[in-house]
Amino acid sequence: MRQSLQLTLAAGLVMALVTPALAAPACLDAQRKIDEANALRYQFRQEARIGHHDRACDTLDEIGDRYADARDAFEDCGAGVVAIDLRSESRALRAAKRANRCD
């Protein structure tokens, strides 16, 4: 009885360690998209500060595309919680578009 319990716990530990390692390559593309969106957010702030309204609006559109791609990739790799958080980022992006009259 005790040995089977230890075996079950060991198998559970191995699965807990292996599962994130297997999911990590699938989520790397999603993380790359998030990093691109963050770089584009910096670019947007610079363009808005300079006064390039059209380029700033185009950059906001690109950010939205990156968030959508990342959300889909996170859902595909099983990180649905991150995908839900990206939906809130998308709402903030829509608010930024309204504030900058990019509708």
Coordinates of C-alpha atoms in Angstrom, one line a residue:
M1 CA 0.0 0.0 0.0
R2 CA 2.7 2.5 1.0
Q3 CA 4.8 1.6 -2.0
S4 CA 2.0 2.1 -4.4
L5 CA 1.3 5.5 -2.8
Q6 CA 4.9 6.5 -3.2
L7 CA 4.8 5.3 -6.8
T8 CA 1.7 7.4 -7.5
L9 CA 3.2 10.5 -5.9
A10 CA 6.4 10.0 -7.9
A11 CA 4.5 9.6 -11.2
G12 CA 2.5 12.7 -10.3
L13 CA 5.7 14.7 -9.7
V14 CA 7.2 13.5 -12.9
M15 CA 4.1 14.6 -14.8
A16 CA 4.0 17.9 -13.1
L17 CA 7.6 18.6 -14.2
V18 CA 7.3 17.2 -17.7
T19 CA 4.0 18.8 -18.8
P20 CA 5.2 22.4 -18.6
A21 CA 8.4 21.4 -20.4
L22 CA 6.3 19.9 -23.3
A23 CA 4.0 22.9 -23.4
A24 CA 6.8 25.5 -23.4
P25 CA 7.7 25.2 -27.0
A26 CA 4.1 25.7 -28.1
C27 CA 3.9 28.8 -25.9
L28 CA 7.1 30.3 -27.1
D29 CA 5.5 31.8 -30.2
A30 CA 2.8 33.4 -28.1
Q31 CA 5.4 34.9 -25.8
R32 CA 7.2 36.3 -28.8
K33 CA 4.0 38.0 -30.0
I34 CA 3.6 39.6 -26.5
D35 CA 7.1 40.9 -26.7
E36 CA 6.5 42.3 -30.2
A37 CA 3.3 44.0 -28.9
N38 CA 5.3 45.5 -26.0
A39 CA 7.8 46.9 -28.4
L40 CA 5.0 48.3 -30.6
R41 CA 3.5 50.0 -27.6
Y42 CA 6.7 51.8 -27.0
Q43 CA 6.8 52.8 -30.7
F44 CA 3.2 54.0 -30.4
R45 CA 4.0 56.2 -27.4
Q46 CA 6.9 57.8 -29.3
E47 CA 4.8 58.4 -32.5
A48 CA 2.0 59.9 -30.4
R49 CA 4.4 62.1 -28.6
I50 CA 5.9 63.4 -31.9
G51 CA 2.4 63.9 -33.3
H52 CA 2.4 61.3 -36.1
H53 CA -1.3 60.5 -35.7
D54 CA -1.7 58.2 -38.7
R55 CA 1.4 56.2 -37.9
A56 CA 0.3 56.0 -34.2
C57 CA -3.1 54.6 -35.3
D58 CA -1.5 52.1 -37.6
T59 CA 0.8 51.0 -34.7
L60 CA -2.3 50.5 -32.5
D61 CA -3.8 48.2 -35.2
E62 CA -0.6 46.2 -35.3
I63 CA -0.6 45.9 -31.5
G64 CA -4.1 44.5 -31.7
D65 CA -3.1 42.0 -34.3
R66 CA -0.2 40.8 -32.1
Y67 CA -2.5 40.4 -29.1
A68 CA -5.0 38.4 -31.1
D69 CA -2.2 36.1 -32.4
A70 CA -0.8 35.7 -28.9
R71 CA -4.2 35.0 -27.4
D72 CA -4.9 32.3 -30.0
A73 CA -1.4 30.7 -29.5
F74 CA -1.9 30.7 -25.7
E75 CA -5.2 29.0 -26.1
D76 CA -3.7 26.4 -28.4
C77 CA -0.9 25.6 -26.0
G78 CA -3.3 25.3 -23.0
A79 CA -2.6 28.6 -21.2
G80 CA -6.1 29.8 -21.2
V81 CA -5.6 32.0 -18.2
V82 CA -3.1 34.1 -20.1
A83 CA -5.5 34.3 -23.0
I84 CA -8.1 35.7 -20.7
D85 CA -5.7 38.3 -19.4
L86 CA -4.9 39.3 -23.0
R87 CA -8.6 40.0 -23.6
S88 CA -8.4 42.7 -20.9
E89 CA -5.3 44.1 -22.7
S90 CA -7.4 44.2 -25.9
R91 CA -10.0 46.2 -24.1
A92 CA -7.4 48.7 -23.0
L93 CA -6.2 48.9 -26.6
R94 CA -9.7 49.7 -27.8
A95 CA -9.9 52.5 -25.2
A96 CA -6.5 53.9 -26.4
K97 CA -7.9 53.9 -30.0
R98 CA -10.9 55.9 -28.9
A99 CA -8.8 58.3 -26.9
N100 CA -6.5 58.9 -29.9
R101 CA -9.5 59.1 -32.3
C102 CA -8.3 56.1 -34.3
D103 CA -11.7 54.5 -34.8

